[in-house]
Amino acid sequence: MKELETLSRRRFLQNGSVFFGASALAMFASAESAGLNEPPLIAGKSGLRILNDRPLNAEALPHLLVDAVTPTRHMFIRNNGVPPVGVDPSGWRLNIGGESIIRPLRLSIKDLRSRYQNVSLQLTLECGGNGRAEFDPSVPGNQWTLGAVGCPLWHGVRVRDVLEDAGLKNDAVYLAFHGADTHLSGDPEKEVISRGVPIEKAMADDALIAWGMNDGDLHPMNGHPLRLVVAGWPASASGKWLTGLSVRNQVHDGAKMGGQSYRVPKNPVAPGSVVDDSSMKIIGAMPVKSLLSVPQTGVRHDRGQQLKVSGHAWVGDAQVVSVDLSTDFGQTWQRASLQVPANVGAWQQFSAALVFPAVGYYEIWSRATDSNGLSQPMVLPGWNPKGYLNNACHRVAVHVV
Amino acid sequence: MWFRCRLALTLALVACNAVAAQVVPNNELQVGAGDHLVRAHCLVCHSAQLIVQSSLTRTQWLDTIRYMQRKHNLWPLGDQETVILDYLEANYGARYQSSGRRKNLPYYR
């Protein structure tokens, strides 16, 4: 055990790779030693708030998410199990199969790069549970606040091109992924998470099999060496450490597809309700949302100056058409200027310059509206048992002096 | 103490290549009746942070245990289940927000 720890530390210090001694040790850990985790430090990441170090879950601090293209270091981490160690990209294989595939394929990353059109797209991924911390009554799971979202530039090939190469049968219903991470209990038979998306979404322009992010490889905690990136759906649909894709002739029934995971009540329920599995449905496209990254909440601002405000707005499978800002708790709103997305599936930047009538305490609220006419609510929308889909408007505090 | 020293040391080692240090979470379980059972059973697969982050009703805690038993290989807890639930309810019980539907914003500076 000591030896393994030292090995992990050496690997962390020398290669700049991730320090996940505690996770790798989970299956050997005795009950006494298990609580004494190594401090959760992640090479190649910074400005993250760690919610859990085993399995590693960490979100970006909202005021650091200023870039239009999210830097790798600020991309959030949601691990469900133990990530693979000693990954060798050249030996990595992706199996394409399932009931509804005509010609199963086994592809190396080199095959992917050489056989299909290479694309680089900025695609937004948000954890389905982003905002869970605001649920009242509270619900189990990592208490994400605001920062489980990001929009890096991803490099890869379209899922569509690979599936068309393998050939789809007429009865194709769902794309399922399989990954190389292992279960927290150490059980080698158990899949950690195997979700996916309906075949229509898998065939869309903004669904990639990606090997790179920004100016490098995928970060080890974001799925190195290969992952799925399906823009605008809960990030749990974008499998990491991707080893297989199955095209199913039914709605996929893999780990975390059924029960209460990534599912919400079919009909709205009163806060605190117990909802039967049979009354739940799978989450589809994520709802419209915005994040004010400038200013940081709690800022002191001189009344004589304009306050420059900026942030991002996004929505799954649609476009943001406007962002409105309020400094009087929603009584009046003013329109921010809004940019078009870099490509379908990318978040959009908004900005404004605000003036304040008097000194005192203000909150800036941001409210985005999408091309379906839907806007962000002011308060937590539809309470649900596992705390998904909180797209309430973002608020930051300003002390005008 | 030992943990804190190690933490400080490792933070110092990392400071050179990280722009901003990561915010490190609370990983300590509350001391209280039954905590030894929670330490023995609940920290094998994941850290205490999943527990420390939570504030759940007894029913939600029991549902969470059943969910892990159904899906994630958690073993039967026998007689100890009641003690574990007592501990979880007492230390990480439901916290209803009292300040209306949305909390006041915290002060950062």
Coordinates of C-alpha atoms in Angstrom, one line a residue:
Chain A
M1 CA 0.0 0.0 0.0
K2 CA 2.8 2.4 1.0
E3 CA 4.6 1.4 -2.2
L4 CA 1.6 2.1 -4.4
E5 CA 1.1 5.5 -2.8
T6 CA 4.7 6.4 -3.4
L7 CA 4.4 5.2 -7.0
S8 CA 1.3 7.4 -7.5
R9 CA 3.1 10.4 -6.0
R10 CA 6.1 9.8 -8.2
R11 CA 4.0 9.5 -11.3
F12 CA 2.2 12.7 -10.3
L13 CA 5.4 14.7 -9.8
Q14 CA 7.3 13.4 -12.8
N15 CA 4.8 13.1 -15.6
G16 CA 2.5 15.8 -14.4
S17 CA -0.2 13.2 -14.6
V18 CA -3.1 12.9 -12.2
F19 CA -2.7 12.1 -8.5
F20 CA -5.3 9.5 -7.9
G21 CA -3.6 7.2 -5.4
A22 CA -6.7 7.1 -3.2
S23 CA -9.0 6.1 -6.1
A24 CA -6.7 3.5 -7.5
L25 CA -6.4 2.0 -4.0
A26 CA -10.1 1.9 -3.3
M27 CA -10.4 -1.8 -4.0
F28 CA -7.6 -2.7 -1.6
A29 CA -8.4 -0.2 1.1
S30 CA -9.2 -1.5 4.5
A31 CA -11.9 0.2 6.4
E32 CA -9.6 2.0 8.7
S33 CA -7.2 3.4 6.0
A34 CA -10.0 4.3 3.7
G35 CA -10.9 7.6 5.4
L36 CA -7.4 8.8 5.3
N37 CA -7.3 10.0 1.7
E38 CA -4.4 11.7 0.1
P39 CA -5.1 15.3 -0.5
P40 CA -7.0 15.7 -3.8
L41 CA -4.6 17.5 -6.1
I42 CA -5.0 17.2 -9.8
A43 CA -2.2 17.9 -12.2
G44 CA -3.3 20.0 -15.2
K45 CA -6.3 21.4 -13.3
S46 CA -6.7 24.6 -11.3
G47 CA -9.4 26.8 -9.9
L48 CA -11.6 23.8 -9.2
R49 CA -13.7 23.2 -6.1
I50 CA -13.4 19.6 -5.2
L51 CA -16.7 18.0 -4.1
N52 CA -15.3 14.5 -3.6
D53 CA -11.8 13.1 -4.0
R54 CA -12.9 9.5 -4.3
P55 CA -14.4 9.3 -6.8
L56 CA -13.0 12.6 -8.0
N57 CA -15.7 15.2 -8.6
A58 CA -14.8 18.9 -9.0
E59 CA -16.4 22.0 -10.4
A60 CA -15.1 25.3 -11.8
L61 CA -15.4 28.4 -9.7
P62 CA -17.8 30.5 -11.8
H63 CA -15.7 33.7 -11.8
L64 CA -12.8 31.8 -13.4
L65 CA -15.0 30.6 -16.3
V66 CA -14.3 33.8 -18.2
D67 CA -12.9 32.4 -21.5
A68 CA -15.2 31.8 -24.5
V69 CA -13.3 28.5 -25.0
T70 CA -13.0 26.8 -21.6
P71 CA -9.4 26.0 -20.8
T72 CA -8.7 22.3 -20.0
R73 CA -7.6 23.3 -16.5
H74 CA -11.0 24.7 -15.7
M75 CA -13.1 21.9 -17.2
F76 CA -15.1 20.2 -14.5
I77 CA -14.7 16.5 -13.5
R78 CA -17.5 14.1 -12.8
N79 CA -16.2 10.6 -12.2
N80 CA -18.6 7.8 -11.3
G81 CA -15.9 5.2 -10.7
V82 CA -12.2 4.7 -10.8
P83 CA -10.5 6.0 -14.0
P84 CA -8.2 3.7 -15.9
V85 CA -4.4 3.9 -15.2
G86 CA -1.5 3.4 -17.5
V87 CA -3.5 4.4 -20.6
D88 CA -1.6 3.6 -23.9
P89 CA -3.3 5.6 -26.7
S90 CA -1.6 3.6 -29.4
G91 CA -3.0 0.3 -28.1
W92 CA -6.5 1.7 -27.4
R93 CA -9.4 0.1 -29.4
L94 CA -12.9 1.2 -29.9
N95 CA -15.4 -1.5 -30.7
I96 CA -18.5 -0.6 -32.7
G97 CA -21.3 -3.1 -32.3
G98 CA -24.8 -3.8 -31.0
E99 CA -27.9 -5.4 -32.3
S100 CA -28.5 -2.7 -34.9
I101 CA -25.0 -2.5 -36.5
I102 CA -24.5 -4.3 -39.8
R103 CA -20.7 -4.6 -39.9
P104 CA -19.0 -4.4 -36.4
L105 CA -15.8 -2.4 -36.4
R106 CA -12.7 -2.4 -34.2
L107 CA -10.8 0.9 -34.6
S108 CA -7.6 2.3 -33.2
I109 CA -7.3 6.1 -32.6
K110 CA -5.1 6.1 -35.7
D111 CA -7.9 4.5 -37.7
L112 CA -10.4 7.1 -36.5
R113 CA -8.0 9.9 -37.5
S114 CA -7.3 8.5 -40.9
R115 CA -10.6 7.1 -42.1
Y116 CA -13.1 9.8 -41.1
Q117 CA -13.2 13.6 -41.6
N118 CA -11.5 15.2 -38.6
V119 CA -13.5 18.0 -37.0
S120 CA -12.8 20.5 -34.2
L121 CA -15.9 21.9 -32.5
Q122 CA -16.7 23.9 -29.4
L123 CA -19.3 21.8 -27.6
T124 CA -21.0 22.6 -24.3
L125 CA -21.1 19.9 -21.6
E126 CA -23.0 20.4 -18.4
C127 CA -23.6 17.9 -15.7
G128 CA -27.3 17.0 -15.3
G129 CA -26.9 17.7 -11.6
N130 CA -25.3 21.2 -11.9
G131 CA -27.2 23.3 -9.3
R132 CA -28.2 20.4 -7.1
A133 CA -26.9 22.3 -4.0
E134 CA -30.0 24.6 -4.3
F135 CA -32.5 21.8 -3.9
D136 CA -34.9 22.2 -1.0
P137 CA -35.4 19.7 0.5
S138 CA -31.9 18.6 -0.4
V139 CA -31.2 15.5 -2.3
P140 CA -28.3 13.0 -2.3
G141 CA -25.3 13.1 -4.6
N142 CA -22.5 15.6 -5.2
Q143 CA -23.7 19.1 -4.3
W144 CA -22.8 20.9 -7.5
T145 CA -23.4 24.6 -7.4
L146 CA -22.7 26.5 -10.7
G147 CA -19.4 25.3 -12.2
A148 CA -20.2 21.8 -13.6
V149 CA -20.3 23.3 -17.1
G150 CA -17.8 24.1 -19.8
C151 CA -17.3 24.5 -23.5
P152 CA -13.8 23.5 -24.6
L153 CA -12.8 23.0 -28.2
W154 CA -12.9 19.2 -28.9
H155 CA -11.1 17.4 -31.7
G156 CA -12.4 14.2 -33.2
V157 CA -14.7 12.7 -35.7
R158 CA -18.5 12.7 -36.0
V159 CA -20.2 9.7 -34.4
R160 CA -22.4 9.7 -37.6
D161 CA -19.5 9.1 -39.9
V162 CA -18.4 6.1 -37.9
L163 CA -21.9 4.6 -37.5
E164 CA -22.6 5.1 -41.3
D165 CA -19.4 3.2 -42.0
A166 CA -20.5 0.3 -39.8
G167 CA -24.0 0.5 -41.3
L168 CA -27.2 1.0 -39.3
K169 CA -30.1 -1.4 -39.4
N170 CA -33.6 0.1 -39.7
D171 CA -34.5 -0.8 -36.2
A172 CA -31.7 1.3 -34.6
V173 CA -33.1 3.2 -31.5
Y174 CA -30.3 4.2 -29.2
L175 CA -26.5 4.7 -29.1
A176 CA -24.9 3.3 -25.9
F177 CA -21.3 3.8 -24.7
H178 CA -18.9 1.6 -22.8
G179 CA -15.9 2.9 -20.9
A180 CA -12.7 1.6 -19.3
D181 CA -13.3 3.0 -15.8
T182 CA -13.9 0.5 -13.0
H183 CA -16.5 0.2 -10.3
L184 CA -15.8 1.7 -6.9
S185 CA -16.5 -1.6 -5.2
G186 CA -13.6 -3.2 -7.2
D187 CA -16.0 -5.6 -8.9
P188 CA -14.5 -6.2 -12.4
E189 CA -17.9 -7.5 -13.7
K190 CA -19.7 -4.3 -13.0
E191 CA -20.0 -1.4 -15.5
V192 CA -19.7 2.0 -13.8
I193 CA -21.8 3.9 -16.2
S194 CA -23.1 3.0 -19.6
R195 CA -25.6 5.6 -20.9
G196 CA -26.1 7.2 -24.3
V197 CA -28.5 9.1 -26.5
P198 CA -31.3 8.3 -29.0
I199 CA -30.0 7.5 -32.4
E200 CA -31.3 10.8 -33.9
K201 CA -29.1 12.7 -31.5
A202 CA -26.1 10.4 -32.1
M203 CA -26.4 11.2 -35.8
A204 CA -26.5 15.0 -35.3
D205 CA -23.7 17.4 -36.2
D206 CA -22.8 18.1 -32.6
A207 CA -22.0 14.5 -31.5
L208 CA -18.3 13.6 -31.6
I209 CA -15.9 10.8 -30.8
A210 CA -13.1 13.0 -29.5
W211 CA -9.4 12.4 -28.8
G212 CA -8.4 16.0 -28.0
M213 CA -9.4 19.1 -26.2
N214 CA -8.1 22.6 -26.8
D215 CA -4.4 22.4 -27.6
G216 CA -3.7 18.9 -26.5
D217 CA -5.0 15.4 -25.7
L218 CA -8.0 14.9 -23.5
H219 CA -7.2 15.5 -19.8
P220 CA -7.0 12.1 -18.0
M221 CA -9.9 13.1 -15.8
N222 CA -11.9 14.2 -18.9
G223 CA -11.6 10.8 -20.6
H224 CA -8.1 10.4 -22.1
P225 CA -7.5 8.9 -24.6
L226 CA -11.0 8.8 -26.2
R227 CA -14.5 10.0 -25.3
L228 CA -17.9 10.8 -26.6
V229 CA -19.0 14.4 -26.6
V230 CA -22.7 14.9 -27.2
A231 CA -23.4 18.6 -26.9
G232 CA -26.3 19.9 -24.9
W233 CA -27.3 16.7 -23.2
P234 CA -26.5 15.8 -19.6
A235 CA -22.7 15.2 -19.7
S236 CA -23.3 11.7 -18.4
A237 CA -24.4 10.8 -21.9
S238 CA -20.9 11.6 -23.1
G239 CA -18.9 8.6 -22.0
K240 CA -15.3 8.9 -21.0
W241 CA -12.4 6.4 -21.6
L242 CA -14.5 5.2 -24.5
T243 CA -13.9 1.5 -25.4
G244 CA -17.2 0.7 -27.1
L245 CA -20.3 2.0 -28.8
S246 CA -23.4 -0.2 -29.3
V247 CA -26.3 0.7 -31.4
R248 CA -29.3 -0.8 -29.7
N249 CA -32.7 -1.8 -31.1
Q250 CA -34.3 -0.6 -27.8
V251 CA -33.7 2.2 -25.3
H252 CA -30.4 1.4 -23.8
D253 CA -30.6 -0.4 -20.4
G254 CA -27.0 0.0 -19.1
A255 CA -25.8 1.2 -15.8
K256 CA -27.4 4.6 -14.7
M257 CA -30.0 4.5 -17.4
G258 CA -32.9 3.3 -15.3
G259 CA -34.2 3.8 -11.8
Q260 CA -33.8 7.4 -10.5
S261 CA -30.4 8.1 -12.2
Y262 CA -30.4 10.9 -14.7
R263 CA -34.2 10.7 -14.8
V264 CA -36.9 13.2 -13.7
P265 CA -40.6 12.8 -12.9
K266 CA -42.8 12.6 -16.0
N267 CA -45.3 15.0 -14.2
P268 CA -44.3 17.8 -11.9
V269 CA -44.1 16.8 -8.2
A270 CA -44.3 18.7 -4.9
P271 CA -40.9 19.2 -3.3
G272 CA -39.9 16.2 -1.2
S273 CA -42.1 13.7 -3.0
V274 CA -41.1 10.1 -3.3
V275 CA -41.5 9.2 -7.0
D276 CA -41.8 5.7 -8.3
D277 CA -39.2 4.6 -10.9
S278 CA -42.1 3.9 -13.4
S279 CA -43.2 7.6 -13.2
M280 CA -39.7 8.9 -14.2
K281 CA -38.4 9.7 -17.7
I282 CA -34.8 10.0 -19.1
I283 CA -33.4 13.5 -19.3
G284 CA -33.0 14.8 -22.9
A285 CA -31.6 18.1 -24.0
M286 CA -30.5 20.4 -21.2
P287 CA -32.7 23.5 -20.5
V288 CA -31.6 27.1 -21.3
K289 CA -29.2 28.6 -18.8
S290 CA -26.7 31.4 -18.3
L291 CA -23.6 32.1 -16.1
L292 CA -22.2 35.5 -15.1
S293 CA -18.5 35.0 -14.9
V294 CA -17.7 38.8 -14.6
P295 CA -18.0 40.2 -12.0
Q296 CA -17.2 37.8 -9.2
T297 CA -20.1 37.8 -6.7
G298 CA -19.5 40.1 -3.7
V299 CA -17.5 42.7 -5.7
R300 CA -17.3 46.3 -4.5
H301 CA -18.1 48.7 -7.2
D302 CA -17.6 52.5 -7.5
R303 CA -21.0 54.2 -8.3
G304 CA -19.4 56.6 -10.7
Q305 CA -18.3 53.9 -13.0
Q306 CA -20.0 51.6 -15.4
L307 CA -19.8 47.9 -14.3
K308 CA -18.8 45.6 -17.1
V309 CA -20.7 42.4 -17.0
S310 CA -20.2 39.3 -19.1
G311 CA -20.8 35.6 -19.2
H312 CA -22.1 32.6 -21.2
A313 CA -25.5 31.3 -22.2
W314 CA -26.4 27.9 -23.5
V315 CA -29.2 25.4 -24.3
G316 CA -29.3 21.9 -25.6
D317 CA -30.6 21.3 -29.1
A318 CA -31.6 25.0 -29.7
Q319 CA -30.0 28.4 -29.7
V320 CA -30.0 31.2 -27.1
V321 CA -31.8 34.2 -28.7
S322 CA -31.5 36.8 -25.9
V323 CA -30.0 37.4 -22.4
D324 CA -31.6 39.9 -20.1
L325 CA -30.1 41.3 -16.9
S326 CA -31.8 42.8 -13.9
T327 CA -30.4 44.8 -11.0
D328 CA -33.7 45.2 -9.1
F329 CA -34.6 41.6 -8.3
G330 CA -36.4 41.1 -11.6
Q331 CA -38.7 44.2 -11.6
T332 CA -37.0 45.5 -14.7
W333 CA -34.7 43.9 -17.3
Q334 CA -32.2 45.2 -19.8
R335 CA -31.0 43.3 -22.8
A336 CA -27.4 42.3 -23.0
S337 CA -25.5 42.0 -26.3
L338 CA -25.3 38.4 -27.3
Q339 CA -22.9 36.6 -29.7
V340 CA -23.9 33.8 -32.1
P341 CA -22.4 30.4 -31.2
A342 CA -19.0 29.5 -32.7
N343 CA -20.8 26.4 -34.1
V344 CA -23.9 24.4 -33.4
G345 CA -23.6 23.1 -29.8
A346 CA -21.3 25.9 -28.5
W347 CA -22.3 28.2 -25.7
Q348 CA -22.7 32.0 -26.5
Q349 CA -21.2 35.0 -24.9
F350 CA -23.1 38.0 -23.6
S351 CA -22.0 41.3 -22.2
A352 CA -23.4 44.6 -20.9
A353 CA -22.3 47.7 -19.1
L354 CA -24.5 48.5 -16.0
V355 CA -24.9 51.7 -14.0
F356 CA -26.4 51.8 -10.5
P357 CA -28.7 54.6 -9.3
A358 CA -27.4 54.8 -5.8
V359 CA -24.9 53.2 -3.4
G360 CA -26.0 50.0 -1.7
Y361 CA -26.5 46.3 -2.1
Y362 CA -27.5 45.0 -5.5
E363 CA -27.8 41.6 -7.2
I364 CA -27.4 41.1 -10.9
W365 CA -29.6 38.4 -12.3
S366 CA -29.1 36.9 -15.7
R367 CA -31.9 35.3 -17.7
A368 CA -31.4 33.6 -21.0
T369 CA -34.2 32.8 -23.5
D370 CA -34.0 30.2 -26.2
S371 CA -35.3 29.7 -29.7
N372 CA -38.2 27.7 -28.4
G373 CA -39.3 30.7 -26.4
L374 CA -38.3 29.2 -23.1
S375 CA -36.6 31.4 -20.4
Q376 CA -34.8 30.6 -17.2
P377 CA -37.0 30.7 -14.1
M378 CA -36.0 32.9 -11.1
V379 CA -36.3 30.1 -8.6
L380 CA -35.6 26.4 -8.7
P381 CA -37.8 24.8 -11.3
G382 CA -39.5 21.5 -10.7
W383 CA -38.0 19.8 -7.7
N384 CA -37.0 16.2 -8.5
P385 CA -35.7 13.4 -6.3
K386 CA -32.1 13.4 -7.6
G387 CA -31.6 17.1 -8.1
Y388 CA -31.3 17.5 -11.9
L389 CA -32.0 20.4 -14.3
N390 CA -31.7 23.4 -12.0
N391 CA -31.5 26.3 -14.6
A392 CA -32.7 29.1 -12.3
C393 CA -31.2 32.4 -13.2
H394 CA -27.7 33.1 -11.9
R395 CA -27.2 35.8 -9.3
V396 CA -24.2 37.8 -8.3
A397 CA -24.0 40.3 -5.5
V398 CA -22.6 43.8 -6.0
H399 CA -21.8 46.4 -3.3
V400 CA -22.0 49.8 -4.9
V401 CA -20.0 52.3 -2.9
Chain B
M1 CA -2.8 16.7 12.3
W2 CA -0.8 14.3 10.3
F3 CA -3.3 14.8 7.5
R4 CA -3.0 18.6 7.7
C5 CA 0.9 18.5 7.5
R6 CA 0.8 16.3 4.5
L7 CA -1.8 18.5 2.9
A8 CA 0.3 21.6 3.4
L9 CA 3.4 19.9 2.1
T10 CA 1.7 18.6 -1.0
L11 CA 0.1 21.9 -1.7
A12 CA 3.5 23.5 -1.5
L13 CA 4.9 21.0 -4.0
V14 CA 2.1 21.7 -6.4
A15 CA 2.0 25.5 -6.0
C16 CA 4.7 25.9 -8.7
N17 CA 2.7 24.5 -11.6
A18 CA -0.8 25.3 -10.6
V19 CA -2.2 28.8 -11.2
A20 CA -4.7 28.6 -8.4
A21 CA -4.7 25.8 -5.9
Q22 CA -7.8 23.7 -5.8
V23 CA -10.3 24.3 -3.0
V24 CA -10.0 21.3 -0.7
P25 CA -13.2 19.9 0.8
N26 CA -14.1 18.8 4.2
N27 CA -13.4 15.0 4.5
E28 CA -14.0 14.5 8.2
L29 CA -17.0 12.7 9.5
Q30 CA -18.6 14.2 12.6
V31 CA -17.8 12.5 15.8
G32 CA -20.9 10.9 17.4
A33 CA -22.6 7.7 18.4
G34 CA -22.2 5.1 15.7
D35 CA -19.4 6.9 13.8
H36 CA -17.2 3.8 14.0
L37 CA -19.7 1.8 12.1
V38 CA -20.0 4.5 9.4
R39 CA -16.2 4.6 9.1
A40 CA -16.1 0.8 8.9
H41 CA -18.8 0.4 6.3
C42 CA -19.2 3.6 4.3
L43 CA -15.6 4.6 3.4
V44 CA -14.6 1.5 1.6
C45 CA -15.8 2.5 -1.9
H46 CA -15.8 6.3 -1.7
S47 CA -14.7 9.1 0.5
A48 CA -16.7 10.6 3.4
Q49 CA -17.4 13.6 1.2
L50 CA -20.4 12.0 -0.3
I51 CA -21.9 11.8 3.2
V52 CA -20.5 15.1 4.5
Q53 CA -22.1 17.0 1.5
S54 CA -25.5 15.6 2.3
S55 CA -28.4 16.6 4.5
L56 CA -31.1 14.0 4.1
T57 CA -34.2 12.7 5.9
R58 CA -34.0 9.2 7.4
T59 CA -36.0 7.9 4.5
Q60 CA -33.7 9.4 2.0
W61 CA -30.7 7.9 3.8
L62 CA -32.4 4.5 3.9
D63 CA -33.3 4.8 0.2
T64 CA -29.6 5.7 -0.5
I65 CA -28.4 2.6 1.3
R66 CA -31.0 0.4 -0.6
Y67 CA -29.9 2.0 -3.9
M68 CA -26.2 1.1 -3.1
Q69 CA -27.2 -2.4 -2.1
R70 CA -29.3 -2.9 -5.3
K71 CA -26.8 -1.3 -7.8
H72 CA -23.4 -0.9 -6.2
N73 CA -22.5 -4.1 -4.2
L74 CA -23.1 -2.6 -0.8
W75 CA -23.5 -5.6 1.6
P76 CA -26.4 -6.1 4.1
L77 CA -25.7 -4.1 7.2
G78 CA -27.7 -6.3 9.6
D79 CA -28.4 -4.9 13.1
Q80 CA -25.9 -2.2 12.5
E81 CA -28.1 -0.5 9.9
T82 CA -30.3 1.1 12.6
V83 CA -27.2 2.5 14.4
I84 CA -25.9 3.8 11.0
L85 CA -29.2 5.4 10.2
D86 CA -29.3 7.0 13.7
Y87 CA -25.9 8.5 13.1
L88 CA -26.7 9.7 9.6
E89 CA -30.0 11.3 10.7
A90 CA -28.4 12.9 13.7
N91 CA -25.3 14.3 12.0
Y92 CA -26.4 14.7 8.3
G93 CA -30.2 15.1 8.7
A94 CA -32.5 17.2 6.6
R95 CA -31.8 20.9 6.6
Y96 CA -34.7 22.9 5.4
Q97 CA -33.7 26.3 4.2
S98 CA -35.3 28.9 6.3
S99 CA -34.6 32.0 4.2
G100 CA -37.3 31.6 1.6
R101 CA -36.8 29.7 -1.6
R102 CA -33.3 31.0 -2.5
K103 CA -30.4 31.6 -0.1
N104 CA -28.7 34.8 0.6
L105 CA -25.5 35.1 -1.4
P106 CA -22.3 34.6 0.5
Y107 CA -19.7 37.4 0.9
Y108 CA -16.5 36.6 -0.9
R109 CA -14.7 39.9 -0.3

